[in-house]
Amino acid sequence: MKGIAAGIGVLCLSPLLLTGAALMAASAGEAAQDSAQFTGCTSTVDTDRITEQVTKLLDGADGDTVRIPGLDLPAEQVPNARKIVATGIGLKVPDRGQIVALAAAIQESRLRNLASGDRDSLGLFQQRPSKGWGTARQIRDPIHASEKFYQRLLKVDGWQQLTVTQAAQAVQQSGHPDAYAQWEELATALQKAIARTFPTTGNNGTGEADVAGCEPGEDGSGYGRIPEGTVPKGYAIPKDAPAEAREAIRWAMGRLGTLYQWGGTCTDAHGPDPMGRCDCSSLMQQAYKHAGVTLTRTTYTQVNEGKAVPAKTLEPGDLIFSRGSASRPEHVGLYMGEGLVIEAPRTGKPVRITPLKDWTVLTVRRVL
């Protein structure tokens, strides 16, 4: 996708430009842009309206009923944009850094998690395994890809004083360094709209989220409403957790937003085959497999893994069981610390993070 609309240096996303850019992206499978949504620059776009549409979509609305100026496939693009923003918030990257990341991803992939690209380029940012961004599988993980983008951005001296396109180019090293400028207005509107959908997200005048008055409780209630498939604002994997638990949590977070599939293997949750998606126990099994820990396959057997511990002594990485009975539970989730649990809940729902207060805990198993 590198080089799409290269050299077009504009400060205003006109209908003609947006339509042309979308048509040029058709080789990657994107539909033509609905230019009727636009009237002049995207700075005139109603961010409140975009916020409403973003929230509507993430709350389960049919993607065909959602209209977001600048996005031709919002049902696919918005969840990816939210992962980029959520990762930035979790890493305490200022708003401007999130805008840089969104502009880069819009240019490189139109916010689609692409399975191919120029040479060995992959994913939202068209990162290349051969250039040290990670393995092909890692790059297709939006959380990993976003983390890597932000890590490199934050190492750029004075990046906050650069233009959005200069900052994006410093990370991406594209052959068409001026191509990112055209997406700055859209990226800015998206960042503002998406950030507003996080609980108590505000701005303290420094470009960073204002977290005052939002201390998470032990049961996760302090995070407020957590939109499905997202990382709640302010959460970070506990640094004092065992390395295996940290890796299992990180890997599981990479599956956020992917739809539940009963009997799914969780080996390719972002892929086209439904049986590659996750159910509750395969999410636990694969998360710990990537951390070097072997678990059995089903909830009925995982309840016998490790050792039983009291619920009041929960630690990150513990398996929490609910529904059914303590000896034969029907559901399992992974405790993330800070009163949060990641789970693959049920048919029709995505992998998500929920507060502990929403769980009826039957038993807890410590597998480390």
mmCIF file of C-alpha atoms in Angstrom:
data_model
loop_
_atom_site.group_PDB
_atom_site.id
_atom_site.type_symbol
_atom_site.label_atom_id
_atom_site.label_comp_id
_atom_site.label_asym_id
_atom_site.label_seq_id
_atom_site.Cartn_x
_atom_site.Cartn_y
_atom_site.Cartn_z
ATOM 1 C CA MET A 1 0.000 0.000 0.000
ATOM 2 C CA LYS A 2 3.017 2.291 0.250
ATOM 3 C CA GLY A 3 2.870 5.086 -2.245
ATOM 4 C CA ILE A 4 -0.890 5.378 -2.599
ATOM 5 C CA ALA A 5 -1.639 8.945 -3.584
ATOM 6 C CA ALA A 6 2.060 9.724 -3.125
ATOM 7 C CA GLY A 7 3.103 13.289 -3.569
ATOM 8 C CA ILE A 8 -0.347 14.749 -3.113
ATOM 9 C CA GLY A 9 0.371 17.502 -0.631
ATOM 10 C CA VAL A 10 -2.989 18.769 0.574
ATOM 11 C CA LEU A 11 -4.309 20.242 3.771
ATOM 12 C CA CYS A 12 -7.960 19.606 2.955
ATOM 13 C CA LEU A 13 -9.576 16.237 2.186
ATOM 14 C CA SER A 14 -11.794 17.154 -0.724
ATOM 15 C CA PRO A 15 -14.452 14.781 -2.100
ATOM 16 C CA LEU A 16 -12.396 14.291 -5.241
ATOM 17 C CA LEU A 17 -9.229 13.404 -3.339
ATOM 18 C CA LEU A 18 -10.955 10.971 -1.009
ATOM 19 C CA THR A 19 -12.815 9.274 -3.829
ATOM 20 C CA GLY A 20 -9.659 8.993 -5.882
ATOM 21 C CA ALA A 21 -7.638 7.615 -3.004
ATOM 22 C CA ALA A 22 -10.220 4.968 -2.254
ATOM 23 C CA LEU A 23 -10.378 3.904 -5.900
ATOM 24 C CA MET A 24 -6.604 3.654 -6.017
ATOM 25 C CA ALA A 25 -6.817 1.347 -3.005
ATOM 26 C CA ALA A 26 -9.186 -1.024 -4.783
ATOM 27 C CA SER A 27 -6.371 -3.493 -5.458
ATOM 28 C CA ALA A 28 -6.307 -4.158 -1.723
ATOM 29 C CA GLY A 29 -9.999 -5.011 -1.817
ATOM 30 C CA GLU A 30 -11.445 -1.728 -0.568
ATOM 31 C CA ALA A 31 -14.718 -0.377 -1.872
ATOM 32 C CA ALA A 32 -14.992 3.035 -3.509
ATOM 33 C CA GLN A 33 -15.318 5.959 -1.124
ATOM 34 C CA ASP A 34 -18.756 7.494 -0.605
ATOM 35 C CA SER A 35 -17.731 11.017 -1.407
ATOM 36 C CA ALA A 36 -21.227 12.350 -0.797
ATOM 37 C CA GLN A 37 -20.368 12.438 2.902
ATOM 38 C CA PHE A 38 -17.902 15.261 2.415
ATOM 39 C CA THR A 39 -18.289 18.996 2.153
ATOM 40 C CA GLY A 40 -14.881 20.598 2.108
ATOM 41 C CA CYS A 41 -12.192 19.817 4.691
ATOM 42 C CA THR A 42 -12.631 17.115 7.283
ATOM 43 C CA SER A 43 -12.133 19.809 9.897
ATOM 44 C CA THR A 44 -15.799 20.624 9.207
ATOM 45 C CA VAL A 45 -16.829 17.065 10.050
ATOM 46 C CA ASP A 46 -19.064 16.804 13.116
ATOM 47 C CA THR A 47 -16.865 14.939 15.606
ATOM 48 C CA ASP A 48 -19.850 14.437 17.916
ATOM 49 C CA ARG A 49 -21.631 12.698 15.071
ATOM 50 C CA ILE A 50 -18.594 10.517 14.381
ATOM 51 C CA THR A 51 -18.436 9.620 18.085
ATOM 52 C CA GLU A 52 -22.098 8.629 17.994
ATOM 53 C CA GLN A 53 -21.542 6.431 14.939
ATOM 54 C CA VAL A 54 -18.362 4.862 16.375
ATOM 55 C CA THR A 55 -20.141 3.982 19.631
ATOM 56 C CA LYS A 56 -23.170 2.694 17.741
ATOM 57 C CA LEU A 57 -20.991 0.391 15.666
ATOM 58 C CA LEU A 58 -19.044 -0.980 18.616
ATOM 59 C CA ASP A 59 -22.260 -1.600 20.522
ATOM 60 C CA GLY A 60 -23.355 -4.025 17.828
ATOM 61 C CA ALA A 61 -25.042 -1.969 15.113
ATOM 62 C CA ASP A 62 -24.986 -3.362 11.595
ATOM 63 C CA GLY A 63 -22.021 -1.859 9.766
ATOM 64 C CA ASP A 64 -24.256 -1.103 6.782
ATOM 65 C CA THR A 65 -26.251 1.363 8.893
ATOM 66 C CA VAL A 66 -23.213 3.296 10.142
ATOM 67 C CA ARG A 67 -21.930 6.292 8.184
ATOM 68 C CA ILE A 68 -18.531 7.753 9.073
ATOM 69 C CA PRO A 69 -17.094 10.309 6.631
ATOM 70 C CA GLY A 70 -13.786 9.078 5.258
ATOM 71 C CA LEU A 71 -14.322 5.392 6.060
ATOM 72 C CA ASP A 72 -15.854 3.203 3.382
ATOM 73 C CA LEU A 73 -15.817 -0.007 5.488
ATOM 74 C CA PRO A 74 -16.368 1.249 9.046
ATOM 75 C CA ALA A 75 -17.301 -2.150 10.487
ATOM 76 C CA GLU A 76 -13.748 -3.291 9.729
ATOM 77 C CA GLN A 77 -11.866 0.004 10.000
ATOM 78 C CA VAL A 78 -13.240 1.427 13.261
ATOM 79 C CA PRO A 79 -12.284 -1.564 15.461
ATOM 80 C CA ASN A 80 -8.758 -1.378 14.067
ATOM 81 C CA ALA A 81 -8.601 2.377 14.680
ATOM 82 C CA ARG A 82 -9.804 1.830 18.235
ATOM 83 C CA LYS A 83 -7.049 -0.698 18.866
ATOM 84 C CA ILE A 84 -4.481 1.835 17.699
ATOM 85 C CA VAL A 85 -5.921 4.534 19.963
ATOM 86 C CA ALA A 86 -6.407 2.178 22.915
ATOM 87 C CA THR A 87 -2.823 0.962 22.644
ATOM 88 C CA GLY A 88 -1.610 4.556 22.561
ATOM 89 C CA ILE A 89 -3.656 5.453 25.615
ATOM 90 C CA GLY A 90 -2.394 2.374 27.444
ATOM 91 C CA LEU A 91 1.196 3.358 26.673
ATOM 92 C CA LYS A 92 0.456 6.988 27.698
ATOM 93 C CA VAL A 93 1.271 8.272 24.211
ATOM 94 C CA PRO A 94 -0.040 11.852 23.795
ATOM 95 C CA ASP A 95 -3.008 12.496 21.529
ATOM 96 C CA ARG A 96 -0.734 13.773 18.768
ATOM 97 C CA GLY A 97 1.145 10.486 18.710
ATOM 98 C CA GLN A 98 -2.135 8.624 18.281
ATOM 99 C CA ILE A 99 -2.998 10.915 15.377
ATOM 100 C CA VAL A 100 0.372 10.170 13.774
ATOM 101 C CA ALA A 101 -0.282 6.440 14.133
ATOM 102 C CA LEU A 102 -3.774 6.696 12.673
ATOM 103 C CA ALA A 103 -2.555 8.778 9.716
ATOM 104 C CA ALA A 104 0.149 6.212 9.031
ATOM 105 C CA ALA A 105 -2.295 3.303 9.182
ATOM 106 C CA ILE A 106 -4.845 5.071 6.958
ATOM 107 C CA GLN A 107 -2.168 5.666 4.338
ATOM 108 C CA GLU A 108 -0.595 2.222 4.533
ATOM 109 C CA SER A 109 -3.666 -0.013 4.781
ATOM 110 C CA ARG A 110 -6.806 2.145 4.942
ATOM 111 C CA LEU A 111 -7.084 0.786 8.508
ATOM 112 C CA ARG A 112 -7.375 -2.802 7.286
ATOM 113 C CA ASN A 113 -5.293 -5.650 8.678
ATOM 114 C CA LEU A 114 -3.899 -6.681 5.304
ATOM 115 C CA ALA A 115 -2.371 -10.103 4.719
ATOM 116 C CA SER A 116 -0.023 -8.826 2.022
ATOM 117 C CA GLY A 117 1.554 -5.731 0.531
ATOM 118 C CA ASP A 118 4.717 -4.423 -1.085
ATOM 119 C CA ARG A 119 7.363 -7.139 -0.771
ATOM 120 C CA ASP A 120 6.833 -8.686 2.689
ATOM 121 C CA SER A 121 4.751 -5.821 4.119
ATOM 122 C CA LEU A 122 1.807 -6.837 6.313
ATOM 123 C CA GLY A 123 -0.880 -5.551 8.605
ATOM 124 C CA LEU A 124 -2.238 -2.153 9.547
ATOM 125 C CA PHE A 125 1.059 -0.319 9.154
ATOM 126 C CA GLN A 126 2.475 -2.553 6.387
ATOM 127 C CA GLN A 127 5.393 -3.456 8.629
ATOM 128 C CA ARG A 128 7.983 -5.915 7.316
ATOM 129 C CA PRO A 129 9.316 -8.986 9.135
ATOM 130 C CA SER A 130 12.593 -8.529 7.278
ATOM 131 C CA LYS A 131 12.988 -5.064 8.821
ATOM 132 C CA GLY A 132 12.691 -6.180 12.427
ATOM 133 C CA TRP A 133 9.039 -5.364 13.154
ATOM 134 C CA GLY A 134 8.338 -8.893 14.345
ATOM 135 C CA THR A 135 7.214 -12.172 12.842
ATOM 136 C CA ALA A 136 4.475 -12.211 10.218
ATOM 137 C CA ARG A 137 2.010 -13.454 12.840
ATOM 138 C CA GLN A 138 3.008 -10.731 15.303
ATOM 139 C CA ILE A 139 2.673 -7.989 12.694
ATOM 140 C CA ARG A 140 -0.870 -9.173 11.905
ATOM 141 C CA ASP A 141 -1.673 -8.658 15.604
ATOM 142 C CA PRO A 142 -2.973 -5.024 15.748
ATOM 143 C CA ILE A 143 -1.875 -4.588 19.359
ATOM 144 C CA HIS A 144 1.679 -5.735 18.607
ATOM 145 C CA ALA A 145 1.822 -3.649 15.428
ATOM 146 C CA SER A 146 0.595 -0.550 17.262
ATOM 147 C CA GLU A 147 3.014 -1.080 20.147
ATOM 148 C CA LYS A 148 5.942 -1.333 17.727
ATOM 149 C CA PHE A 149 4.864 1.802 15.883
ATOM 150 C CA TYR A 150 4.624 3.792 19.116
ATOM 151 C CA GLN A 151 7.922 2.440 20.437
ATOM 152 C CA ARG A 152 9.743 3.700 17.359
ATOM 153 C CA LEU A 153 7.862 6.993 17.298
ATOM 154 C CA LEU A 154 8.784 7.783 20.913
ATOM 155 C CA LYS A 155 12.456 7.245 20.079
ATOM 156 C CA VAL A 156 12.394 9.990 17.433
ATOM 157 C CA ASP A 157 14.020 13.090 18.925
ATOM 158 C CA GLY A 158 11.593 15.995 19.045
ATOM 159 C CA TRP A 159 8.816 14.087 17.318
ATOM 160 C CA GLN A 160 6.140 16.270 18.926
ATOM 161 C CA GLN A 161 7.592 19.305 17.149
ATOM 162 C CA LEU A 162 7.453 17.593 13.759
ATOM 163 C CA THR A 163 4.497 17.697 11.418
ATOM 164 C CA VAL A 164 2.303 14.617 11.397
ATOM 165 C CA THR A 165 3.696 13.532 8.055
ATOM 166 C CA GLN A 166 7.306 14.085 9.194
ATOM 167 C CA ALA A 167 6.734 12.069 12.355
ATOM 168 C CA ALA A 168 5.005 9.248 10.467
ATOM 169 C CA GLN A 169 7.796 9.163 7.897
ATOM 170 C CA ALA A 170 10.454 9.021 10.619
ATOM 171 C CA VAL A 171 8.875 5.754 11.747
ATOM 172 C CA GLN A 172 7.748 4.254 8.450
ATOM 173 C CA GLN A 173 10.646 5.236 6.169
ATOM 174 C CA SER A 174 8.315 5.186 3.187
ATOM 175 C CA GLY A 175 9.443 5.686 -0.375
ATOM 176 C CA HIS A 176 6.753 8.385 -0.601
ATOM 177 C CA PRO A 177 7.356 10.509 2.503
ATOM 178 C CA ASP A 178 4.757 13.184 1.744
ATOM 179 C CA ALA A 179 1.791 10.811 1.415
ATOM 180 C CA TYR A 180 0.767 10.943 5.089
ATOM 181 C CA ALA A 181 -0.156 14.649 5.087
ATOM 182 C CA GLN A 182 -3.436 14.092 3.255
ATOM 183 C CA TRP A 183 -4.803 12.003 6.146
ATOM 184 C CA GLU A 184 -4.029 14.338 9.058
ATOM 185 C CA GLU A 185 -7.500 15.893 9.241
ATOM 186 C CA LEU A 186 -9.282 12.542 9.107
ATOM 187 C CA ALA A 187 -6.882 11.018 11.661
ATOM 188 C CA THR A 188 -7.445 13.977 13.996
ATOM 189 C CA ALA A 189 -11.233 13.663 13.779
ATOM 190 C CA LEU A 190 -11.064 9.901 14.327
ATOM 191 C CA GLN A 191 -8.752 10.205 17.332
ATOM 192 C CA LYS A 192 -11.003 12.747 19.000
ATOM 193 C CA ALA A 193 -14.123 10.702 18.297
ATOM 194 C CA ILE A 194 -12.640 7.407 19.444
ATOM 195 C CA ALA A 195 -11.008 8.849 22.567
ATOM 196 C CA ARG A 196 -14.377 10.220 23.676
ATOM 197 C CA THR A 197 -15.819 6.697 23.757
ATOM 198 C CA PHE A 198 -13.395 5.654 26.491
ATOM 199 C CA PRO A 199 -14.558 6.065 30.091
ATOM 200 C CA THR A 200 -13.684 9.492 31.574
ATOM 201 C CA THR A 201 -11.350 10.309 28.690
ATOM 202 C CA GLY A 202 -10.587 13.999 28.733
ATOM 203 C CA ASN A 203 -7.724 16.302 27.954
ATOM 204 C CA ASN A 204 -5.697 18.142 30.529
ATOM 205 C CA GLY A 205 -4.200 20.585 28.073
ATOM 206 C CA THR A 206 -0.978 18.612 27.665
ATOM 207 C CA GLY A 207 -2.242 16.291 24.934
ATOM 208 C CA GLU A 208 -2.440 13.392 27.387
ATOM 209 C CA ALA A 209 -5.508 11.783 28.879
ATOM 210 C CA ASP A 210 -6.630 13.187 32.210
ATOM 211 C CA VAL A 211 -7.053 10.204 34.525
ATOM 212 C CA ALA A 212 -7.817 12.103 37.710
ATOM 213 C CA GLY A 213 -10.756 10.645 39.609
ATOM 214 C CA CYS A 214 -10.625 7.310 37.812
ATOM 215 C CA GLU A 215 -8.708 5.021 40.116
ATOM 216 C CA PRO A 216 -9.725 1.450 39.256
ATOM 217 C CA GLY A 217 -11.263 -0.531 42.086
ATOM 218 C CA GLU A 218 -10.234 -4.026 43.018
ATOM 219 C CA ASP A 219 -13.275 -5.358 41.153
ATOM 220 C CA GLY A 220 -12.649 -3.264 38.025
ATOM 221 C CA SER A 221 -15.622 -0.982 38.678
ATOM 222 C CA GLY A 222 -13.468 2.140 38.503
ATOM 223 C CA TYR A 223 -12.984 1.723 34.764
ATOM 224 C CA GLY A 224 -16.657 2.358 34.063
ATOM 225 C CA ARG A 225 -18.176 1.017 30.859
ATOM 226 C CA ILE A 226 -15.617 -0.870 28.770
ATOM 227 C CA PRO A 227 -16.599 -0.948 25.067
ATOM 228 C CA GLU A 228 -16.388 -4.504 23.778
ATOM 229 C CA GLY A 229 -13.112 -5.416 22.147
ATOM 230 C CA THR A 230 -11.125 -2.535 23.648
ATOM 231 C CA VAL A 231 -8.499 -1.999 26.327
ATOM 232 C CA PRO A 232 -9.824 0.269 29.086
ATOM 233 C CA LYS A 233 -8.085 3.578 29.465
ATOM 234 C CA GLY A 234 -5.313 3.484 32.046
ATOM 235 C CA TYR A 235 -4.755 -0.267 32.066
ATOM 236 C CA ALA A 236 -1.222 -1.630 31.728
ATOM 237 C CA ILE A 237 -0.073 -5.209 32.192
ATOM 238 C CA PRO A 238 1.310 -5.374 35.762
ATOM 239 C CA LYS A 239 5.096 -5.203 35.652
ATOM 240 C CA ASP A 240 5.472 -7.374 38.729
ATOM 241 C CA ALA A 241 3.488 -10.271 37.244
ATOM 242 C CA PRO A 242 5.396 -13.409 36.199
ATOM 243 C CA ALA A 243 6.847 -13.174 32.700
ATOM 244 C CA GLU A 244 4.643 -16.028 31.490
ATOM 245 C CA ALA A 245 1.517 -14.303 32.800
ATOM 246 C CA ARG A 246 2.500 -11.020 31.148
ATOM 247 C CA GLU A 247 3.028 -12.741 27.807
ATOM 248 C CA ALA A 248 -0.234 -14.699 28.078
ATOM 249 C CA ILE A 249 -2.160 -11.508 28.840
ATOM 250 C CA ARG A 250 -0.437 -9.599 26.034
ATOM 251 C CA TRP A 251 -1.179 -12.365 23.524
ATOM 252 C CA ALA A 252 -4.800 -12.645 24.603
ATOM 253 C CA MET A 253 -5.195 -8.866 24.229
ATOM 254 C CA GLY A 254 -4.111 -9.257 20.615
ATOM 255 C CA ARG A 255 -7.316 -11.243 20.032
ATOM 256 C CA LEU A 256 -9.583 -8.460 21.323
ATOM 257 C CA GLY A 257 -12.515 -7.797 19.036
ATOM 258 C CA THR A 258 -12.386 -11.149 17.239
ATOM 259 C CA LEU A 259 -15.668 -13.038 17.295
ATOM 260 C CA TYR A 260 -16.260 -16.037 19.544
ATOM 261 C CA GLN A 261 -16.475 -19.446 17.871
ATOM 262 C CA TRP A 262 -17.542 -22.480 19.883
ATOM 263 C CA GLY A 263 -14.963 -25.205 19.268
ATOM 264 C CA GLY A 264 -12.609 -22.746 17.588
ATOM 265 C CA THR A 265 -8.889 -23.394 17.973
ATOM 266 C CA CYS A 266 -7.848 -19.748 18.521
ATOM 267 C CA THR A 267 -4.902 -20.358 16.202
ATOM 268 C CA ASP A 268 -5.929 -17.703 13.651
ATOM 269 C CA ALA A 269 -8.511 -15.489 15.320
ATOM 270 C CA HIS A 270 -8.058 -12.687 12.760
ATOM 271 C CA GLY A 271 -8.263 -15.042 9.776
ATOM 272 C CA PRO A 272 -11.183 -15.876 7.479
ATOM 273 C CA ASP A 273 -11.847 -19.396 8.822
ATOM 274 C CA PRO A 274 -14.327 -19.237 11.729
ATOM 275 C CA MET A 275 -12.773 -22.334 13.273
ATOM 276 C CA GLY A 276 -9.525 -20.432 13.714
ATOM 277 C CA ARG A 277 -11.295 -18.078 16.140
ATOM 278 C CA CYS A 278 -11.413 -18.503 19.910
ATOM 279 C CA ASP A 279 -13.781 -19.991 22.400
ATOM 280 C CA CYS A 280 -13.187 -19.400 26.096
ATOM 281 C CA SER A 281 -10.880 -22.341 26.778
ATOM 282 C CA SER A 282 -8.928 -22.205 23.510
ATOM 283 C CA LEU A 283 -8.151 -18.533 24.256
ATOM 284 C CA MET A 284 -6.615 -19.651 27.574
ATOM 285 C CA GLN A 285 -4.762 -22.553 25.961
ATOM 286 C CA GLN A 286 -3.248 -20.544 23.127
ATOM 287 C CA ALA A 287 -2.397 -17.522 25.283
ATOM 288 C CA TYR A 288 -0.386 -19.697 27.625
ATOM 289 C CA LYS A 289 1.051 -21.741 24.760
ATOM 290 C CA HIS A 290 2.627 -18.548 23.435
ATOM 291 C CA ALA A 291 4.008 -17.986 26.911
ATOM 292 C CA GLY A 292 5.599 -21.458 26.943
ATOM 293 C CA VAL A 293 3.028 -23.053 29.269
ATOM 294 C CA THR A 294 0.949 -26.065 28.235
ATOM 295 C CA LEU A 295 -2.724 -26.211 29.164
ATOM 296 C CA THR A 296 -5.349 -28.770 28.249
ATOM 297 C CA ARG A 297 -8.082 -27.835 25.788
ATOM 298 C CA THR A 298 -11.424 -27.598 27.561
ATOM 299 C CA THR A 299 -12.903 -25.718 30.492
ATOM 300 C CA TYR A 300 -13.764 -29.058 32.087
ATOM 301 C CA THR A 301 -10.090 -30.067 32.149
ATOM 302 C CA GLN A 302 -8.545 -26.644 32.716
ATOM 303 C CA VAL A 303 -10.370 -26.474 36.047
ATOM 304 C CA ASN A 304 -7.921 -29.146 37.227
ATOM 305 C CA GLU A 305 -4.786 -27.336 36.001
ATOM 306 C CA GLY A 306 -2.291 -25.912 38.505
ATOM 307 C CA LYS A 307 -3.632 -25.393 41.997
ATOM 308 C CA ALA A 308 -6.763 -23.907 43.502
ATOM 309 C CA VAL A 309 -6.383 -20.508 45.203
ATOM 310 C CA PRO A 310 -8.912 -18.291 47.042
ATOM 311 C CA ALA A 311 -10.589 -15.638 44.905
ATOM 312 C CA LYS A 312 -9.424 -12.956 47.337
ATOM 313 C CA THR A 313 -5.784 -13.766 46.458
ATOM 314 C CA LEU A 314 -6.148 -13.339 42.678
ATOM 315 C CA GLU A 315 -2.955 -12.628 40.774
ATOM 316 C CA PRO A 316 -2.442 -11.716 37.084
ATOM 317 C CA GLY A 317 -2.443 -14.906 35.025
ATOM 318 C CA ASP A 318 -4.908 -16.838 37.200
ATOM 319 C CA LEU A 319 -7.749 -18.689 35.478
ATOM 320 C CA ILE A 320 -11.214 -17.694 36.721
ATOM 321 C CA PHE A 321 -14.118 -20.118 36.264
ATOM 322 C CA SER A 322 -17.848 -19.342 36.241
ATOM 323 C CA ARG A 323 -21.238 -20.742 35.164
ATOM 324 C CA GLY A 324 -22.155 -24.328 35.909
ATOM 325 C CA SER A 325 -20.539 -25.658 39.080
ATOM 326 C CA ALA A 326 -17.116 -25.444 40.709
ATOM 327 C CA SER A 327 -16.336 -29.037 39.702
ATOM 328 C CA ARG A 328 -17.726 -28.642 36.173
ATOM 329 C CA PRO A 329 -17.669 -24.965 35.179
ATOM 330 C CA GLU A 330 -18.809 -23.859 31.753
ATOM 331 C CA HIS A 331 -16.739 -20.717 31.301
ATOM 332 C CA VAL A 332 -13.182 -19.524 31.921
ATOM 333 C CA GLY A 333 -11.379 -16.186 31.736
ATOM 334 C CA LEU A 334 -7.848 -14.892 32.329
ATOM 335 C CA TYR A 335 -7.288 -12.467 35.189
ATOM 336 C CA MET A 336 -5.314 -9.416 34.000
ATOM 337 C CA GLY A 337 -4.845 -7.634 37.309
ATOM 338 C CA GLU A 338 -6.501 -4.357 38.367
ATOM 339 C CA GLY A 339 -9.877 -6.088 38.640
ATOM 340 C CA LEU A 340 -10.079 -6.999 34.941
ATOM 341 C CA VAL A 341 -10.662 -10.291 33.133
ATOM 342 C CA ILE A 342 -10.179 -11.081 29.437
ATOM 343 C CA GLU A 343 -12.565 -13.625 27.980
ATOM 344 C CA ALA A 344 -14.147 -15.089 24.856
ATOM 345 C CA PRO A 345 -17.727 -14.881 26.155
ATOM 346 C CA ARG A 346 -20.246 -16.564 23.858
ATOM 347 C CA THR A 347 -21.547 -16.836 20.301
ATOM 348 C CA GLY A 348 -22.115 -13.465 18.697
ATOM 349 C CA LYS A 349 -19.766 -11.649 21.078
ATOM 350 C CA PRO A 350 -16.094 -10.679 20.599
ATOM 351 C CA VAL A 351 -13.110 -11.391 22.809
ATOM 352 C CA ARG A 352 -13.369 -8.649 25.405
ATOM 353 C CA ILE A 353 -12.221 -7.290 28.751
ATOM 354 C CA THR A 354 -14.760 -7.229 31.572
ATOM 355 C CA PRO A 355 -14.617 -6.088 35.210
ATOM 356 C CA LEU A 356 -14.367 -8.733 37.897
ATOM 357 C CA LYS A 357 -17.576 -7.378 39.435
ATOM 358 C CA ASP A 358 -19.497 -8.898 36.500
ATOM 359 C CA TRP A 359 -18.248 -12.400 37.299
ATOM 360 C CA THR A 360 -19.739 -15.011 39.587
ATOM 361 C CA VAL A 361 -16.491 -16.742 40.507
ATOM 362 C CA LEU A 362 -16.857 -20.462 41.171
ATOM 363 C CA THR A 363 -13.181 -21.284 41.494
ATOM 364 C CA VAL A 364 -9.728 -19.954 40.634
ATOM 365 C CA ARG A 365 -6.732 -21.921 39.379
ATOM 366 C CA ARG A 366 -3.137 -20.729 39.425
ATOM 367 C CA VAL A 367 -1.216 -22.395 36.620
ATOM 368 C CA LEU A 368 2.200 -20.766 37.217
#
